C-alpha cells in the first residue's frame, strides 16, 4: 500500500495529478498480462498441441495426470509458476529444485509429459511457448481427461533462468502438517483456506508412498489405536494399510492410492473419505479436524458441482502465484535445462 500524502499545498500537487495518472496508465499498458489468448497469433495451435501430446501420454501411462498436478503445485509454491522445478540435476552444475528431498518422489511420467509437449511446440513454434505455460495447460487438460472440470488458462508466463534446491525448504506443505500450519503456508502464497481445501481435492487421484504415512501406522503409543496406529484411521483401513505396507522399508516404491474408493476418477470421494477415517495422509485427516477447513470438506463432500467450481477457480489462482512476465523471465528451449 502506498503512503497517503497530506496535501498542504494544492497549487503544487494538482498540476501533477494528470501527469501521474498518465504515467500510471502507461505503466499498466506496458506491463505484460496473462491472457487466455496470449498465443493467438504467435502460436495459434499451442493449446491443441499440448492437449494432443498430453492425452497420448495419459493413455500410455495413467499415472501421468496425478503426477502432473503435483508437479504444477510444487513448481508454483517455490518462487512462483516458472518451470524451475522441471530443471534436471543432470543438466545443472548445482542442485536445482528437483533435487530437493521433498521433490525426489515427483514422478518421471509428469516430467516426460511436459518435455514431450514442449518438444512438439518447439517444432511448430520455436522459442514461443514457455515451459511454465505448458505445465499449466497440461495440468488443466489432465484433470479434464479424468472427468474433472476445465477452466480457461491465462497464458504468458515466462520461465525461470535459475533453479536452486535451497529455495524449496519451508515452501511446500509436509504430509504431517496441521491444517493451521498449512493454512499459514497457503496464506503466504495468497491462497485462502477455502482454496487450500479445494486444491487438496487433487488427492482424489494418484498415490502416496508408504513412507509418507508410515508414522500413522506404527508411530503411535500402544493403545492409541489397536496395535499403535493413528486412532483417526478407520480400524479396518489401518490394518489393511499395515499389511500392504509391511515391506516398505525394503521396497520404498510401495504405494497406496490416495483415494481408495474411486482412485482413477476425479470426483468428490476424497472428501467423503475424511470423516470416515479413510484419509491416507495425516495432512488429509487434519482438514476434517480443523473447524475452519472442515466446513469446506463437508461442502465438497455433499456437492460435486461446488467442488469442481472451487477447484477450477483455485487452480486459476494457483497458476498466477509469483508468475514472471516480460523481461522477468525467459523462454527456455528445453524444460529440463537452463538455457
Tab-separated table of C-alpha atoms in Angstrom:
chain	number	residue	atom	x	y	z
A	1	UNK	CA	0.000	0.000	0.000
A	2	UNK	CA	1.322	3.445	-0.845
A	3	UNK	CA	1.755	6.130	1.822
A	4	UNK	CA	-1.009	8.752	1.922
A	5	UNK	CA	0.284	12.283	1.403
A	6	UNK	CA	-1.333	15.196	3.219
A	7	UNK	CA	-1.874	17.895	0.602
A	8	UNK	CA	-0.877	21.129	2.327
A	9	UNK	CA	-0.032	22.964	-0.891
A	10	UNK	CA	-2.630	22.102	-3.520
A	11	UNK	CA	-1.124	24.505	-6.013
A	12	UNK	CA	1.886	22.180	-6.377
A	13	UNK	CA	0.008	18.863	-6.353
A	14	UNK	CA	-2.990	19.480	-8.586
A	15	UNK	CA	-0.989	20.091	-11.789
A	16	UNK	CA	0.911	16.832	-11.207
A	17	UNK	CA	-2.208	14.710	-10.851
A	18	UNK	CA	-2.953	14.388	-14.598
A	19	UNK	CA	0.702	13.609	-15.300
A	20	UNK	CA	0.751	10.981	-12.570
A	21	UNK	CA	-2.378	9.354	-13.947
A	22	UNK	CA	-0.855	9.275	-17.426
A	23	UNK	CA	2.327	7.667	-16.110
A	24	UNK	CA	0.370	5.038	-14.187
A	25	UNK	CA	-1.771	4.265	-17.226
A	26	UNK	CA	1.308	3.940	-19.422
A	27	UNK	CA	2.948	1.609	-16.909
A	28	UNK	CA	-0.180	-0.544	-16.746
A	29	UNK	CA	-0.252	-0.804	-20.533
A	30	UNK	CA	3.465	-1.672	-20.691
A	31	UNK	CA	3.236	-4.403	-18.033
A	32	UNK	CA	2.612	-7.778	-19.712
A	33	UNK	CA	-0.513	-9.537	-18.520
A	34	UNK	CA	-1.541	-13.159	-18.627
A	35	UNK	CA	-4.312	-13.863	-21.104
A	36	UNK	CA	-6.024	-16.987	-22.472
A	37	UNK	CA	-5.394	-15.523	-25.948
A	38	UNK	CA	-1.699	-14.830	-25.406
A	39	UNK	CA	-0.537	-17.175	-28.207
A	40	UNK	CA	-3.417	-16.494	-30.581
A	41	UNK	CA	-1.107	-15.027	-33.216
A	42	UNK	CA	2.344	-16.322	-32.288
A	43	UNK	CA	1.320	-19.991	-31.893
A	44	UNK	CA	-2.422	-20.395	-32.543
A	45	UNK	CA	-2.361	-24.207	-32.158
A	46	UNK	CA	-0.454	-24.181	-28.854
A	47	UNK	CA	-3.308	-25.490	-26.703
A	48	UNK	CA	-4.254	-28.178	-29.219
A	49	UNK	CA	-0.664	-29.359	-29.491
A	50	UNK	CA	-0.322	-29.660	-25.715
A	51	UNK	CA	-3.706	-31.368	-25.437
A	52	UNK	CA	-2.876	-33.999	-28.057
A	53	UNK	CA	0.507	-34.853	-26.562
A	54	UNK	CA	-0.822	-34.973	-23.024
A	55	UNK	CA	-3.787	-37.181	-23.953
A	56	UNK	CA	-1.474	-39.692	-25.646
A	57	UNK	CA	0.815	-39.730	-22.624
A	58	UNK	CA	-2.091	-40.284	-20.233
A	59	UNK	CA	-3.390	-43.182	-22.306
A	60	UNK	CA	0.037	-44.825	-22.235
A	61	UNK	CA	0.740	-44.024	-18.555
A	62	UNK	CA	-2.398	-43.450	-16.433
A	63	UNK	CA	-0.334	-42.113	-13.519
A	64	UNK	CA	0.609	-39.060	-15.583
A	65	UNK	CA	-2.367	-36.943	-14.526
A	66	UNK	CA	-1.885	-37.063	-10.764
A	67	UNK	CA	1.869	-36.629	-11.137
A	68	UNK	CA	1.499	-33.555	-13.334
A	69	UNK	CA	-0.933	-31.952	-10.897
A	70	UNK	CA	1.606	-32.436	-8.121
A	71	UNK	CA	4.375	-31.098	-10.335
A	72	UNK	CA	2.389	-27.943	-11.058
A	73	UNK	CA	1.753	-27.375	-7.356
A	74	UNK	CA	5.400	-27.911	-6.389
A	75	UNK	CA	6.504	-25.513	-9.096
A	76	UNK	CA	4.137	-22.677	-8.216
A	77	UNK	CA	4.766	-22.806	-4.466
A	78	UNK	CA	8.528	-22.280	-4.841
A	79	UNK	CA	9.326	-18.891	-6.400
A	80	UNK	CA	6.128	-18.900	-8.448
A	81	UNK	CA	4.882	-20.754	-11.534
A	82	UNK	CA	8.079	-20.513	-13.568
A	83	UNK	CA	9.026	-24.109	-14.516
A	84	UNK	CA	12.016	-24.015	-12.155
A	85	UNK	CA	11.089	-27.435	-10.745
A	86	UNK	CA	11.485	-29.003	-14.198
A	87	UNK	CA	15.252	-28.483	-14.373
A	88	UNK	CA	17.079	-31.807	-14.204
A	89	UNK	CA	20.055	-32.252	-11.852
A	90	UNK	CA	21.837	-33.875	-14.791
A	91	UNK	CA	21.740	-30.612	-16.737
A	92	UNK	CA	22.869	-28.315	-13.932
A	93	UNK	CA	26.194	-27.686	-12.235
A	94	UNK	CA	24.449	-27.380	-8.855
A	95	UNK	CA	21.375	-28.890	-7.193
A	96	UNK	CA	18.159	-27.489	-8.724
A	97	UNK	CA	14.744	-27.622	-7.027
A	98	UNK	CA	14.113	-31.074	-8.418
A	99	UNK	CA	16.984	-32.406	-6.288
A	100	UNK	CA	15.409	-31.253	-3.003
A	101	UNK	CA	14.400	-34.144	-0.736
A	102	UNK	CA	10.667	-33.416	-0.942
A	103	UNK	CA	10.821	-33.378	-4.760
A	104	UNK	CA	12.648	-36.672	-5.203
A	105	UNK	CA	9.349	-38.569	-5.356
A	106	UNK	CA	7.922	-36.422	-8.157
A	107	UNK	CA	7.061	-38.962	-10.890
A	108	UNK	CA	9.069	-39.208	-14.069
A	109	UNK	CA	5.930	-39.552	-16.201
A	110	UNK	CA	4.934	-35.995	-15.332
A	111	UNK	CA	8.301	-34.552	-16.339
A	112	UNK	CA	8.241	-36.591	-19.537
A	113	UNK	CA	4.746	-35.369	-20.423
A	114	UNK	CA	5.820	-31.730	-20.204
A	115	UNK	CA	9.054	-32.387	-22.108
A	116	UNK	CA	7.146	-34.106	-24.924
A	117	UNK	CA	4.626	-31.291	-25.219
A	118	UNK	CA	7.391	-28.690	-25.228
A	119	UNK	CA	9.282	-30.563	-27.966
A	120	UNK	CA	6.142	-30.616	-30.123
A	121	UNK	CA	5.663	-26.887	-29.587
A	122	UNK	CA	9.279	-26.152	-30.454
A	123	UNK	CA	8.771	-27.974	-33.736
A	124	UNK	CA	5.674	-25.905	-34.520
A	125	UNK	CA	6.524	-22.522	-32.937
A	126	UNK	CA	10.205	-22.341	-31.954
A	127	UNK	CA	11.015	-20.211	-28.920
A	128	UNK	CA	7.455	-19.014	-28.354
A	129	UNK	CA	5.668	-21.037	-25.651
A	130	UNK	CA	7.160	-21.207	-22.164
A	131	UNK	CA	7.580	-24.395	-20.168
A	132	UNK	CA	5.608	-22.743	-17.363
A	133	UNK	CA	2.611	-22.345	-19.678
A	134	UNK	CA	2.988	-25.917	-20.940
A	135	UNK	CA	2.795	-27.197	-17.362
A	136	UNK	CA	-0.275	-25.059	-16.591
A	137	UNK	CA	-2.069	-26.294	-19.714
A	138	UNK	CA	-1.095	-29.912	-19.093
A	139	UNK	CA	-2.458	-29.830	-15.543
A	140	UNK	CA	-5.789	-28.430	-16.750
A	141	UNK	CA	-6.123	-30.899	-19.614
A	142	UNK	CA	-5.302	-33.920	-17.476
A	143	UNK	CA	-7.923	-33.040	-14.874
A	144	UNK	CA	-10.463	-32.910	-17.693
A	145	UNK	CA	-9.356	-36.294	-19.011
A	146	UNK	CA	-10.097	-37.825	-15.600
A	147	UNK	CA	-13.627	-36.434	-15.565
A	148	UNK	CA	-12.860	-33.248	-13.653
A	149	UNK	CA	-13.603	-29.621	-14.514
A	150	UNK	CA	-11.990	-27.496	-17.202
A	151	UNK	CA	-11.112	-23.823	-16.954
A	152	UNK	CA	-9.543	-21.131	-19.128
A	153	UNK	CA	-5.784	-20.981	-18.544
A	154	UNK	CA	-4.327	-17.487	-18.610
A	155	UNK	CA	-1.049	-17.662	-20.547
A	156	UNK	CA	2.068	-15.575	-20.950
A	157	UNK	CA	4.242	-16.876	-18.116
A	158	UNK	CA	7.995	-16.791	-18.561
A	159	UNK	CA	10.420	-19.444	-17.381
A	160	UNK	CA	12.949	-19.068	-14.607
A	161	UNK	CA	16.605	-18.696	-15.501
A	162	UNK	CA	17.643	-20.235	-12.178
A	163	UNK	CA	16.634	-23.206	-10.025
A	164	UNK	CA	18.061	-23.897	-6.585
A	165	UNK	CA	17.168	-26.711	-4.193
A	166	UNK	CA	17.836	-24.401	-1.257
A	167	UNK	CA	14.699	-22.421	-2.148
A	168	UNK	CA	12.399	-25.381	-1.530
A	169	UNK	CA	12.550	-25.936	2.228
A	170	UNK	CA	9.669	-24.270	4.044
A	171	UNK	CA	7.749	-23.517	0.859
A	172	UNK	CA	5.898	-26.819	0.446
A	173	UNK	CA	3.447	-28.496	2.834
A	174	UNK	CA	4.564	-31.689	4.544
A	175	UNK	CA	2.355	-34.752	4.872
A	176	UNK	CA	2.321	-34.455	8.676
A	177	UNK	CA	1.416	-30.753	8.820
A	178	UNK	CA	-1.523	-29.482	10.821
A	179	UNK	CA	-4.299	-27.694	8.963
A	180	UNK	CA	-3.463	-24.488	10.798
A	181	UNK	CA	0.168	-24.652	9.660
A	182	UNK	CA	-0.875	-25.437	6.100
A	183	UNK	CA	-3.307	-22.523	6.114
A	184	UNK	CA	-0.482	-20.171	7.122
A	185	UNK	CA	1.692	-21.505	4.310
A	186	UNK	CA	-1.088	-21.126	1.745
A	187	UNK	CA	-1.830	-17.629	3.014
A	188	UNK	CA	1.806	-16.698	2.360
A	189	UNK	CA	1.124	-17.549	-1.287
A	190	UNK	CA	-2.084	-15.510	-1.355
A	191	UNK	CA	-4.401	-18.515	-1.133
A	192	UNK	CA	-7.329	-18.816	1.281
A	193	UNK	CA	-8.322	-21.821	3.444
A	194	UNK	CA	-11.192	-22.449	1.030
A	195	UNK	CA	-8.752	-22.583	-1.899
A	196	UNK	CA	-6.426	-24.795	0.122
A	197	UNK	CA	-9.169	-27.366	0.754
A	198	UNK	CA	-10.291	-27.227	-2.873
A	199	UNK	CA	-6.739	-27.856	-4.091
A	200	UNK	CA	-6.385	-30.738	-1.629
A	201	UNK	CA	-9.086	-32.408	-3.693
A	202	UNK	CA	-6.349	-33.295	-6.181
A	203	UNK	CA	-5.738	-36.206	-3.784
A	204	UNK	CA	-8.833	-37.801	-5.252
A	205	UNK	CA	-6.378	-39.271	-7.790
A	206	UNK	CA	-2.816	-40.528	-7.553
A	207	UNK	CA	-0.959	-42.373	-4.846
A	208	UNK	CA	1.450	-41.866	-1.955
A	209	UNK	CA	4.437	-43.964	-0.955
A	210	UNK	CA	4.085	-45.838	2.321
A	211	UNK	CA	6.974	-43.903	3.854
A	212	UNK	CA	4.859	-40.744	3.639
A	213	UNK	CA	2.268	-42.061	6.101
A	214	UNK	CA	4.060	-44.915	7.881
A	215	UNK	CA	4.123	-42.845	11.057
A	216	UNK	CA	0.344	-43.189	11.224
A	217	UNK	CA	0.602	-46.976	11.106
A	218	UNK	CA	3.372	-47.705	13.565
A	219	UNK	CA	4.346	-44.488	15.301
A	220	UNK	CA	1.642	-44.169	17.956
A	221	UNK	CA	1.857	-45.419	21.552
A	222	UNK	CA	0.320	-48.819	22.099
A	223	UNK	CA	-3.332	-48.354	22.880
A	224	UNK	CA	-3.826	-45.152	20.876
A	225	UNK	CA	-5.228	-47.389	18.191
A	226	UNK	CA	-5.215	-51.160	18.022
A	227	UNK	CA	-1.541	-52.053	17.592
A	228	UNK	CA	-0.395	-48.453	17.892
A	229	UNK	CA	-1.861	-46.883	14.751
A	230	UNK	CA	-3.308	-43.377	14.465
A	231	UNK	CA	-6.752	-43.513	16.127
A	232	UNK	CA	-8.104	-41.158	13.453
A	233	UNK	CA	-7.784	-44.011	10.948
A	234	UNK	CA	-10.650	-46.379	10.310
A	235	UNK	CA	-9.531	-49.594	12.093
A	236	UNK	CA	-10.049	-51.865	9.087
A	237	UNK	CA	-8.314	-49.350	6.837
A	238	UNK	CA	-5.363	-49.123	9.241
A	239	UNK	CA	-4.930	-52.889	9.312
A	240	UNK	CA	-5.150	-53.117	5.509
A	241	UNK	CA	-2.523	-50.392	5.172
A	242	UNK	CA	-0.207	-52.162	7.586
A	243	UNK	CA	-0.463	-55.345	5.544
A	244	UNK	CA	0.074	-53.567	2.235
A	245	UNK	CA	2.998	-51.502	3.517
A	246	UNK	CA	4.687	-54.235	5.543
A	247	UNK	CA	7.732	-54.323	3.268
A	248	UNK	CA	8.061	-50.623	2.520
A	249	UNK	CA	11.496	-50.310	4.127
A	250	UNK	CA	12.923	-52.966	1.820
A	251	UNK	CA	10.979	-51.611	-1.161
A	252	UNK	CA	10.409	-47.837	-0.841
A	253	UNK	CA	8.396	-47.791	-4.071
A	254	UNK	CA	5.398	-49.494	-2.394
A	255	UNK	CA	2.486	-47.070	-2.585
A	256	UNK	CA	-1.254	-46.762	-1.892
A	257	UNK	CA	-3.949	-44.863	-3.770
A	258	UNK	CA	-4.793	-41.537	-2.100
A	259	UNK	CA	-8.488	-42.275	-2.629
A	260	UNK	CA	-9.090	-45.990	-2.130
A	261	UNK	CA	-12.752	-45.749	-3.148
A	262	UNK	CA	-12.559	-44.264	-6.682
A	263	UNK	CA	-8.808	-43.947	-7.263
A	264	UNK	CA	-8.932	-43.233	-11.001
A	265	UNK	CA	-11.825	-40.757	-11.069
A	266	UNK	CA	-11.593	-37.054	-10.413
A	267	UNK	CA	-14.565	-36.718	-8.071
A	268	UNK	CA	-15.585	-35.724	-4.541
A	269	UNK	CA	-14.933	-39.123	-2.944
A	270	UNK	CA	-11.732	-37.817	-1.318
A	271	UNK	CA	-13.805	-35.507	0.884
A	272	UNK	CA	-16.336	-38.206	1.728
A	273	UNK	CA	-13.474	-40.404	2.893
A	274	UNK	CA	-12.137	-37.984	5.509
A	275	UNK	CA	-14.919	-38.192	8.160
A	276	UNK	CA	-14.891	-41.987	7.717
A	277	UNK	CA	-11.228	-42.260	8.691
A	278	UNK	CA	-10.147	-43.095	5.139
A	279	UNK	CA	-7.851	-40.133	4.611
A	280	UNK	CA	-4.438	-41.554	3.778
A	281	UNK	CA	-2.124	-38.773	4.919
A	282	UNK	CA	-2.077	-37.054	8.293
A	283	UNK	CA	-2.460	-33.742	6.467
A	284	UNK	CA	-5.667	-35.090	4.873
A	285	UNK	CA	-7.134	-36.069	8.238
A	286	UNK	CA	-6.176	-32.650	9.605
A	287	UNK	CA	-8.540	-30.894	7.203
A	288	UNK	CA	-11.512	-32.641	8.812
A	289	UNK	CA	-10.344	-31.985	12.370
A	290	UNK	CA	-9.838	-28.223	11.967
A	291	UNK	CA	-13.195	-26.361	12.050
A	292	UNK	CA	-12.195	-23.583	9.579
A	293	UNK	CA	-11.405	-26.224	6.931
A	294	UNK	CA	-13.955	-28.874	7.945
A	295	UNK	CA	-16.781	-26.689	6.664
A	296	UNK	CA	-15.318	-26.823	3.149
A	297	UNK	CA	-14.610	-30.556	3.346
A	298	UNK	CA	-18.282	-31.100	4.161
A	299	UNK	CA	-19.400	-28.717	1.415
A	300	UNK	CA	-17.423	-30.559	-1.249
A	301	UNK	CA	-18.390	-33.995	0.061
A	302	UNK	CA	-22.037	-33.023	-0.347
A	303	UNK	CA	-21.789	-31.182	-3.644
A	304	UNK	CA	-19.595	-32.227	-6.572
A	305	UNK	CA	-20.526	-29.118	-8.527
A	306	UNK	CA	-19.318	-26.878	-5.707
A	307	UNK	CA	-16.039	-28.806	-5.570
A	308	UNK	CA	-15.474	-28.594	-9.319
A	309	UNK	CA	-16.241	-24.872	-9.411
A	310	UNK	CA	-13.982	-24.089	-6.476
A	311	UNK	CA	-11.192	-26.372	-7.701
A	312	UNK	CA	-11.178	-24.677	-11.104
A	313	UNK	CA	-11.087	-21.236	-9.502
A	314	UNK	CA	-8.343	-22.281	-7.076
A	315	UNK	CA	-6.226	-23.700	-9.913
A	316	UNK	CA	-6.501	-20.387	-11.723
A	317	UNK	CA	-5.378	-18.597	-8.567
A	318	UNK	CA	-2.548	-21.062	-8.040
A	319	UNK	CA	-1.425	-20.575	-11.634
A	320	UNK	CA	-0.987	-16.853	-11.002
A	321	UNK	CA	1.284	-17.203	-7.952
A	322	UNK	CA	4.576	-15.388	-8.471
A	323	UNK	CA	4.425	-15.531	-12.262
A	324	UNK	CA	7.181	-13.962	-14.310
A	325	UNK	CA	6.260	-11.977	-17.402
A	326	UNK	CA	8.139	-9.947	-19.964
A	327	UNK	CA	11.775	-9.414	-19.081
A	328	UNK	CA	11.358	-11.035	-15.677
A	329	UNK	CA	11.911	-14.431	-17.232
A	330	UNK	CA	12.924	-16.294	-20.375
A	331	UNK	CA	11.518	-18.829	-22.837
A	332	UNK	CA	13.630	-21.936	-22.353
A	333	UNK	CA	14.178	-24.169	-25.368
A	334	UNK	CA	14.143	-27.248	-23.141
A	335	UNK	CA	12.179	-27.610	-19.946
A	336	UNK	CA	14.745	-29.825	-18.219
A	337	UNK	CA	17.658	-27.454	-18.737
A	338	UNK	CA	18.542	-23.831	-18.131
A	339	UNK	CA	19.492	-22.241	-21.443
